[in-house]
Amino acid sequence: MAKVGTSVKRCEDPRLLAGAGRFVADVVLPRMLEVAFVRSPHAHARLASVDVSAALAVPGVVAVLTGDDLPTLVTPYRGALSHHPGMKAAEIWPLARGKVRFVGEPIVAIAAANRYLAEDACDRVEVRYEPLATVLDPEAALAADAPLIYEELGTNRMYHREFNAGRVEDALASAPVLRSEAYSFGRQTGAPIEPRGVLAEYDRVARTLTVWISTQAPHMVQAVLSQVTGVELHHVRVIAPDVGGGFGMKLHTYQDEVATCVLAMSIARPLKWVSDRREALLTDAHAREHRVQVQVGADRLGKILGMRAAVQSTVGPTSVFPRTSVNEGTQVARLLPGPYRLANYACTLDVIAQNKGYTGAYRSVGHPIAMAVTESVLDSVADALRLDPLELRFHNFIDEAEIPYTTATGHVYDSGSYARALAMLAKEADYRGLRAFQERRRTEGRLVGIGLCCYVLSTASGAQSSYGAGGAPITAHNGTTIRLEPNGKATVLIGITTQGQGTLTTTAQLVADELGLEIDDIRVISGDTAIVPYGAGASGSRTAATGGTATVLAARALREKILGFAGALLEVTPDDLELVAGEVRVKGMPERSIALRSLAQVVYYRTALLPTGLEPSLEANKRFVNPRPHLFTNGVNLAMVEVDPETGLVDILRYVVVCDCGRMINPRIVEAQVRGGIAQGIGGALYERIVYDAQGQNLTSSLMDYLVPTAAEVPSIAVFHVPPADPRSQEIRGIGEAGVAGAPGAMLNAVNDALKPRGARIRELPITPELILAALRASGSQAS
């Protein structure tokens, strides 16, 4: 039962509560109100007291919600999954209770006639804090005397896991070449053009909660809100219109979004909140902050004999709900072997809490870190052996004949054109020509480098690998319903969502191909839990692979129905019919045909003309779940850069990528996705970093400080595709995260290759000018 409580603090002025359109102290109170939040200025502090009385006196303020109000209104949630045994996660409330644990955590929600008045009222709230020591460094967080972020957990270590395969110690001890490196990756965030936002409305009579929200997973949000608020799931409607970018960070449950819904239910008024950019950079899920130590042993021919790694994944105060904050570190540890034959592998993973913003999913979770580490240390091995990095990779690839291949960490690579992809890249990029160009520039004293990064990408996780398998309310399958309307056009309802990745276009293309319609004859609807089939939304490079496959299956099922009706009306067998240009024709006899409009009107309106027993339905529904743990995509990136030793700036001279994603529905959209991912990867490699000071203050709370690449920083990117080994293959694989998976590694290797003549080496991302200049000074090749 919904917990619509009365404990919320309300303005006592009866005129204010009288309804829409009433003037109260020169304020017009609209029906829809807006909410603003009092947020913590401290990274770690006890809440000694919260006084909202002055805020309630602000004209236009309707209600105030604090953490003390919540126990009678909501059920707290905990971001833990059963398939991460031993994981520790604390309860999360929509507003802070007792303590604040990162700068920006919401403490008070205020509903008012508009955002301006709500913000003014926030300034009147008096919060008395008792500051506590902050936990910001992973080593310090694990010390015996470290302050505990959540005392009830007894530790700041949220998760520990070990991976062991083969005889790692023996392999490393016998290796004639050993390379050890330590890498550091800075925090990043998705920074979509459209920030998070929510509009919630509760109907007390119907007991229904309707929520418009910028999310990638409407059905997940529906289940979460039902669980937290107590509203029956079928009485929760979530609508996610076209979303202006998600990149993974819109896959989580955020305190401020839930608080907005709870407050809307309490006052029974529509309530809206839209994040501003400062709030976004403080509270949107961050990612990528890792430290990785790695040691690799190789023989004198460059064959990798063994790898040992230690991964520290530093996250927020606790694990996000419901997808958790441990997946990124787990992905790093599991993907470090990359596309290489590696039987001897050991890795320890520690996920460590900090007094920083929450971390969660970000495009290509874990992959950019794992690929950058492995590809960088391989280049180090190549340097030690004086081998070309290209040749070293050919020596170590998993052979295509070995597919399906089970890695040392248990991943099953169901496809892999690693050698073919690298050979194609060497040809299309003119690798030998680029090396010759590099040598000419080096003779002139210029710092030009070439970097490679071969990647694997896990996409479209199956039921056994999904969040749902660990207990989260997240499905692994997607559904599609297609209906031929009486006018002969089609309506398509899909369980996947649109985040600007061309989903509506590719869905319409698939249906058009199967039903012989024009794309303009097809309407695609997504993102409304009251209408569309249950689905996973947009995540994990799955929209085409699972949603597209479900669409093809539904279209084929509808096609069979159409041909069955047409066969009865034209008195031929369905096998003799084809769908072409909006009509059903007898093969070889185009003059014998019936338009889809005419056929549909018979089925809908003149059912008596159909044979007895034939169900008058022109609708089909199909679902698809990947029967395998994952579908794997692969590819290779090449970056050529020039480093200015005086300024530390990096100029990208050339960028080439080769991808293998199976069947491409729309090559232009695929290439746009790849280029967009590479742009984000370049941002992570050179520019983007969330920076905290020693007190846990986020110093990058505007786009003046958090640098995202613009068109001026992104080079022309040449994209090529590996043709399927079997030209008849129709399998669709994910591609949306491929670009970002390999870009940071390619950029890191390119910069280090450029710095090689000066004896400098970078092991940290992003590669800022300051970092490059410091590396040059440390090598003694630049004057201080």
Short mmCIF file of C-alpha atoms in Angstrom, two decimals, residues 74-375:
data_model
loop_
_atom_site.label_atom_id
_atom_site.label_comp_id
_atom_site.label_asym_id
_atom_site.label_seq_id
_atom_site.Cartn_x
_atom_site.Cartn_y
_atom_site.Cartn_z
CA VAL A 74 9.40 5.18 2.14
CA THR A 75 11.39 1.99 2.40
CA PRO A 76 15.14 2.57 2.10
CA TYR A 77 17.09 0.69 -0.55
CA ARG A 78 20.45 -1.05 -0.69
CA GLY A 79 22.66 -1.50 -3.76
CA ALA A 80 23.81 -5.10 -3.38
CA LEU A 81 23.47 -8.09 -5.70
CA SER A 82 23.63 -11.76 -4.76
CA HIS A 83 26.09 -12.64 -7.52
CA HIS A 84 28.70 -10.47 -5.76
CA PRO A 85 29.12 -12.64 -2.64
CA GLY A 86 30.52 -10.83 0.37
CA MET A 87 29.61 -7.40 -0.96
CA LYS A 88 28.80 -4.75 1.64
CA ALA A 89 26.32 -1.95 0.95
CA ALA A 90 24.51 0.45 3.25
CA GLU A 91 20.90 1.56 3.23
CA ILE A 92 20.19 4.69 1.19
CA TRP A 93 17.39 7.15 2.00
CA PRO A 94 16.10 9.75 -0.45
CA LEU A 95 17.38 12.47 1.88
CA ALA A 96 20.30 12.35 4.30
CA ARG A 97 19.49 11.10 7.80
CA GLY A 98 21.94 11.50 10.66
CA LYS A 99 24.99 12.10 8.49
CA VAL A 100 26.01 13.49 5.12
CA ARG A 101 28.62 11.55 3.22
CA PHE A 102 29.49 13.59 0.12
CA VAL A 103 29.30 17.19 -1.02
CA GLY A 104 25.97 17.67 -2.76
CA GLU A 105 23.99 15.00 -0.89
CA PRO A 106 20.38 16.22 -0.57
CA ILE A 107 19.20 17.02 2.96
CA VAL A 108 15.94 18.95 2.51
CA ALA A 109 13.44 19.11 -0.39
CA ILE A 110 11.26 22.21 -0.71
CA ALA A 111 8.19 22.45 -2.97
CA ALA A 112 7.17 25.94 -4.04
CA ALA A 113 5.34 27.82 -6.76
CA ASN A 114 8.52 27.97 -8.85
CA ARG A 115 12.18 27.04 -8.67
CA TYR A 116 13.26 30.55 -7.73
CA LEU A 117 11.08 30.63 -4.62
CA ALA A 118 12.14 27.09 -3.73
CA GLU A 119 15.81 28.10 -3.98
CA ASP A 120 15.15 31.17 -1.86
CA ALA A 121 13.52 28.99 0.78
CA CYS A 122 16.52 26.63 0.71
CA ASP A 123 18.69 29.56 1.73
CA ARG A 124 16.48 30.00 4.83
CA VAL A 125 17.03 26.44 6.07
CA GLU A 126 19.42 26.32 9.02
CA VAL A 127 21.50 23.15 9.20
CA ARG A 128 24.02 22.67 11.98
CA TYR A 129 26.84 20.33 10.97
CA GLU A 130 29.46 18.54 13.03
CA PRO A 131 32.26 17.96 10.50
CA LEU A 132 33.98 14.58 10.48
CA ALA A 133 37.26 13.41 9.00
CA THR A 134 36.97 12.64 5.29
CA VAL A 135 37.97 9.45 3.52
CA LEU A 136 39.36 10.29 0.09
CA ASP A 137 42.32 7.98 -0.53
CA PRO A 138 41.92 4.22 -1.03
CA GLU A 139 44.97 3.29 1.04
CA ALA A 140 43.89 5.57 3.88
CA ALA A 141 40.33 4.22 3.63
CA LEU A 142 41.56 0.70 4.39
CA ALA A 143 43.80 1.69 7.31
CA ALA A 144 42.88 0.22 10.68
CA ASP A 145 42.15 3.64 12.15
CA ALA A 146 40.30 5.03 9.12
CA PRO A 147 37.03 6.91 9.75
CA LEU A 148 34.10 4.74 8.74
CA ILE A 149 31.71 6.23 6.23
CA TYR A 150 28.99 3.81 7.38
CA GLU A 151 29.74 2.64 10.90
CA GLU A 152 27.23 -0.21 10.63
CA LEU A 153 29.29 -1.85 7.87
CA GLY A 154 32.43 -1.93 10.01
CA THR A 155 34.71 -1.26 7.03
CA ASN A 156 35.24 0.96 4.01
CA ARG A 157 36.04 -2.06 1.85
CA MET A 158 32.82 -2.80 0.01
CA TYR A 159 33.96 -5.80 -1.98
CA HIS A 160 36.95 -8.07 -2.46
CA ARG A 161 37.42 -10.68 -5.15
CA GLU A 162 40.26 -12.77 -6.48
CA PHE A 163 40.77 -14.31 -9.90
CA ASN A 164 43.27 -17.13 -10.39
CA ALA A 165 43.94 -19.25 -13.46
CA GLY A 166 46.92 -21.35 -14.43
CA ARG A 167 50.36 -21.13 -12.82
CA VAL A 168 51.01 -17.40 -12.68
CA GLU A 169 53.98 -17.42 -10.32
CA ASP A 170 55.80 -20.07 -12.35
CA ALA A 171 55.06 -18.23 -15.59
CA LEU A 172 56.40 -14.93 -14.29
CA ALA A 173 59.43 -16.53 -12.64
CA SER A 174 60.46 -18.21 -15.89
CA ALA A 175 59.78 -15.20 -18.14
CA PRO A 176 62.95 -13.65 -19.63
CA VAL A 177 61.10 -10.34 -19.99
CA LEU A 178 59.17 -8.82 -17.06
CA ARG A 179 57.39 -5.48 -17.15
CA SER A 180 55.65 -3.93 -14.15
CA GLU A 181 53.52 -0.80 -14.35
CA ALA A 182 51.16 1.15 -12.08
CA TYR A 183 48.31 3.10 -13.69
CA SER A 184 45.92 5.70 -12.35
CA PHE A 185 42.61 6.76 -13.90
CA GLY A 186 40.75 9.92 -12.95
CA ARG A 187 37.04 10.28 -12.19
CA GLN A 188 34.72 11.17 -15.04
CA THR A 189 31.02 11.59 -15.61
CA GLY A 190 28.74 11.33 -18.63
CA ALA A 191 27.81 15.04 -18.80
CA PRO A 192 24.89 14.56 -21.23
CA ILE A 193 23.45 17.63 -22.89
CA GLU A 194 20.11 16.98 -21.17
CA PRO A 195 20.51 16.82 -17.38
CA ARG A 196 18.50 14.56 -15.14
CA GLY A 197 14.93 15.63 -14.53
CA VAL A 198 11.67 14.30 -13.12
CA LEU A 199 8.02 15.36 -13.00
CA ALA A 200 5.83 13.33 -10.66
CA GLU A 201 2.07 13.37 -10.11
CA TYR A 202 0.08 11.26 -7.65
CA ASP A 203 -3.65 10.67 -7.97
CA ARG A 204 -4.98 9.87 -4.52
CA VAL A 205 -8.34 8.67 -5.82
CA ALA A 206 -6.93 6.25 -8.38
CA ARG A 207 -3.84 5.62 -6.20
CA THR A 208 -1.62 5.99 -9.26
CA LEU A 209 1.81 7.56 -9.51
CA THR A 210 2.79 8.93 -12.92
CA VAL A 211 6.39 9.94 -13.43
CA TRP A 212 8.00 11.62 -16.44
CA ILE A 213 11.74 11.10 -16.07
CA SER A 214 14.96 11.31 -18.03
CA THR A 215 16.01 7.68 -17.67
CA GLN A 216 17.41 4.87 -19.76
CA ALA A 217 15.33 2.18 -18.04
CA PRO A 218 11.63 3.05 -17.45
CA HIS A 219 10.59 -0.41 -16.29
CA MET A 220 13.42 -0.48 -13.77
CA VAL A 221 12.34 2.92 -12.42
CA GLN A 222 8.76 1.67 -12.20
CA ALA A 223 9.81 -1.31 -10.09
CA VAL A 224 12.11 0.78 -7.89
CA LEU A 225 9.46 3.43 -7.19
CA SER A 226 6.93 0.75 -6.34
CA GLN A 227 9.39 -0.86 -3.94
CA VAL A 228 10.40 2.40 -2.28
CA THR A 229 7.02 4.16 -2.06
CA GLY A 230 4.73 1.18 -1.60
CA VAL A 231 2.55 2.05 -4.59
CA GLU A 232 1.49 -1.16 -6.35
CA LEU A 233 3.65 -1.69 -9.41
CA HIS A 234 0.73 -1.69 -11.84
CA HIS A 235 -0.30 1.69 -10.42
CA VAL A 236 3.10 3.24 -11.26
CA ARG A 237 3.45 4.65 -14.74
CA VAL A 238 6.88 5.82 -15.90
CA ILE A 239 7.30 7.82 -19.10
CA ALA A 240 10.73 8.46 -20.59
CA PRO A 241 10.39 10.59 -23.72
CA ASP A 242 13.32 11.07 -26.10
CA VAL A 243 16.25 11.40 -23.69
CA GLY A 244 19.05 13.78 -24.53
CA GLY A 245 21.89 11.43 -23.69
CA GLY A 246 22.30 8.91 -20.90
CA PHE A 247 25.69 7.15 -21.25
CA GLY A 248 24.91 4.85 -18.33
CA MET A 249 24.55 7.48 -15.62
CA LYS A 250 20.77 7.55 -16.13
CA LEU A 251 20.49 3.89 -15.17
CA HIS A 252 20.54 4.45 -11.42
CA THR A 253 18.22 5.45 -8.58
CA TYR A 254 19.03 8.96 -7.42
CA GLN A 255 18.09 10.36 -4.03
CA ASP A 256 16.75 13.64 -5.41
CA GLU A 257 14.55 11.93 -8.00
CA VAL A 258 12.97 9.63 -5.41
CA ALA A 259 12.54 12.53 -2.98
CA THR A 260 10.69 14.50 -5.66
CA CYS A 261 8.27 11.59 -6.15
CA VAL A 262 7.74 11.15 -2.41
CA LEU A 263 7.04 14.85 -1.91
CA ALA A 264 4.65 14.89 -4.88
CA MET A 265 2.73 12.01 -3.34
CA SER A 266 2.56 13.75 0.02
CA ILE A 267 1.07 16.98 -1.34
CA ALA A 268 -0.90 15.36 -4.20
CA ARG A 269 0.31 17.99 -6.63
CA PRO A 270 2.43 17.64 -9.79
CA LEU A 271 6.02 18.38 -8.82
CA LYS A 272 8.99 19.01 -11.11
CA TRP A 273 12.73 19.01 -10.62
CA VAL A 274 15.41 19.48 -13.27
CA SER A 275 19.06 19.33 -12.35
CA ASP A 276 21.22 22.35 -13.06
CA ARG A 277 24.76 21.76 -14.29
CA ARG A 278 26.34 22.22 -10.87
CA GLU A 279 23.98 19.68 -9.34
CA ALA A 280 24.74 17.34 -12.21
CA LEU A 281 28.49 17.45 -11.75
CA LEU A 282 28.10 16.99 -8.00
CA THR A 283 25.52 14.21 -7.96
CA ASP A 284 25.35 12.40 -11.31
CA ALA A 285 27.04 9.02 -11.14
CA HIS A 286 30.79 9.26 -11.65
CA ALA A 287 33.04 6.50 -12.95
CA ARG A 288 36.53 5.42 -14.07
CA GLU A 289 38.48 6.22 -10.85
CA HIS A 290 40.83 3.23 -10.58
CA ARG A 291 44.38 2.31 -9.70
CA VAL A 292 45.78 -0.74 -11.43
CA GLN A 293 49.12 -2.42 -10.80
CA VAL A 294 50.11 -4.99 -13.40
CA GLN A 295 53.05 -7.27 -14.09
CA VAL A 296 53.46 -9.15 -17.35
CA GLY A 297 55.99 -11.80 -18.31
CA ALA A 298 56.89 -12.64 -21.90
CA ASP A 299 59.32 -14.85 -23.77
CA ARG A 300 61.94 -13.47 -26.14
CA LEU A 301 59.59 -13.77 -29.12
CA GLY A 302 57.00 -11.58 -27.42
CA LYS A 303 54.55 -14.27 -26.37
CA ILE A 304 52.80 -13.30 -23.14
CA LEU A 305 53.37 -16.02 -20.54
CA GLY A 306 51.50 -14.63 -17.54
CA MET A 307 49.87 -11.58 -15.97
CA ARG A 308 49.33 -10.53 -12.37
CA ALA A 309 47.25 -7.49 -11.45
CA ALA A 310 45.79 -5.63 -8.49
CA VAL A 311 42.79 -3.40 -9.09
CA GLN A 312 41.59 -0.73 -6.68
CA SER A 313 38.17 0.59 -7.66
CA THR A 314 37.39 3.71 -5.62
CA VAL A 315 33.71 4.55 -5.56
CA GLY A 316 31.29 6.73 -3.56
CA PRO A 317 30.10 6.49 0.05
CA THR A 318 28.30 3.23 -0.67
CA SER A 319 26.97 1.26 -3.62
CA VAL A 320 24.37 2.75 -5.95
CA PHE A 321 20.97 1.10 -6.34
CA PRO A 322 20.05 -1.16 -8.01
CA ARG A 323 22.99 -1.87 -10.35
CA THR A 324 25.68 -1.46 -7.65
CA SER A 325 29.05 0.27 -7.81
CA VAL A 326 31.16 -2.89 -8.00
CA ASN A 327 30.53 -3.77 -11.63
CA GLU A 328 33.13 -1.42 -13.05
CA GLY A 329 35.96 -2.87 -10.98
CA THR A 330 34.75 -6.40 -11.72
CA GLN A 331 34.73 -5.65 -15.43
CA VAL A 332 38.28 -4.29 -15.25
CA ALA A 333 39.54 -7.42 -13.51
CA ARG A 334 37.71 -9.77 -15.86
CA LEU A 335 38.69 -7.97 -19.06
CA LEU A 336 42.41 -7.37 -18.51
CA PRO A 337 43.32 -10.47 -20.61
CA GLY A 338 41.76 -8.68 -23.59
CA PRO A 339 41.79 -10.46 -26.98
CA TYR A 340 44.95 -12.38 -26.12
CA ARG A 341 45.71 -16.01 -25.39
CA LEU A 342 46.55 -15.84 -21.69
CA ALA A 343 46.30 -19.00 -19.61
CA ASN A 344 48.17 -17.77 -16.52
CA TYR A 345 46.38 -14.88 -14.86
CA ALA A 346 45.84 -13.66 -11.30
CA CYS A 347 44.09 -10.52 -10.11
CA THR A 348 42.83 -9.08 -6.85
CA LEU A 349 40.01 -6.56 -6.81
CA ASP A 350 39.12 -4.20 -3.98
CA VAL A 351 36.15 -1.83 -4.19
CA ILE A 352 36.63 0.97 -1.68
CA ALA A 353 34.21 3.59 -0.38
CA GLN A 354 35.09 7.29 -0.26
CA ASN A 355 33.46 10.58 0.71
CA LYS A 356 32.89 11.47 -2.92
CA GLY A 357 29.86 11.32 -5.20
CA TYR A 358 28.37 7.96 -6.09
CA THR A 359 29.88 5.97 -8.93
CA GLY A 360 28.02 3.77 -11.35
CA ALA A 361 27.66 2.90 -15.00
CA TYR A 362 29.39 4.97 -17.65
CA ARG A 363 29.56 4.04 -21.31
CA SER A 364 31.64 0.87 -21.82
CA VAL A 365 31.81 0.06 -18.12
CA GLY A 366 35.35 -0.98 -17.16
CA HIS A 367 36.48 -1.63 -20.72
CA PRO A 368 38.48 1.58 -21.33
CA ILE A 369 40.48 0.99 -18.15
CA ALA A 370 41.20 -2.68 -18.82
CA MET A 371 42.08 -2.12 -22.46
CA ALA A 372 44.33 0.87 -21.71
CA VAL A 373 46.26 -1.06 -19.04
CA THR A 374 46.79 -4.19 -21.11
CA GLU A 375 47.58 -2.38 -24.35
#
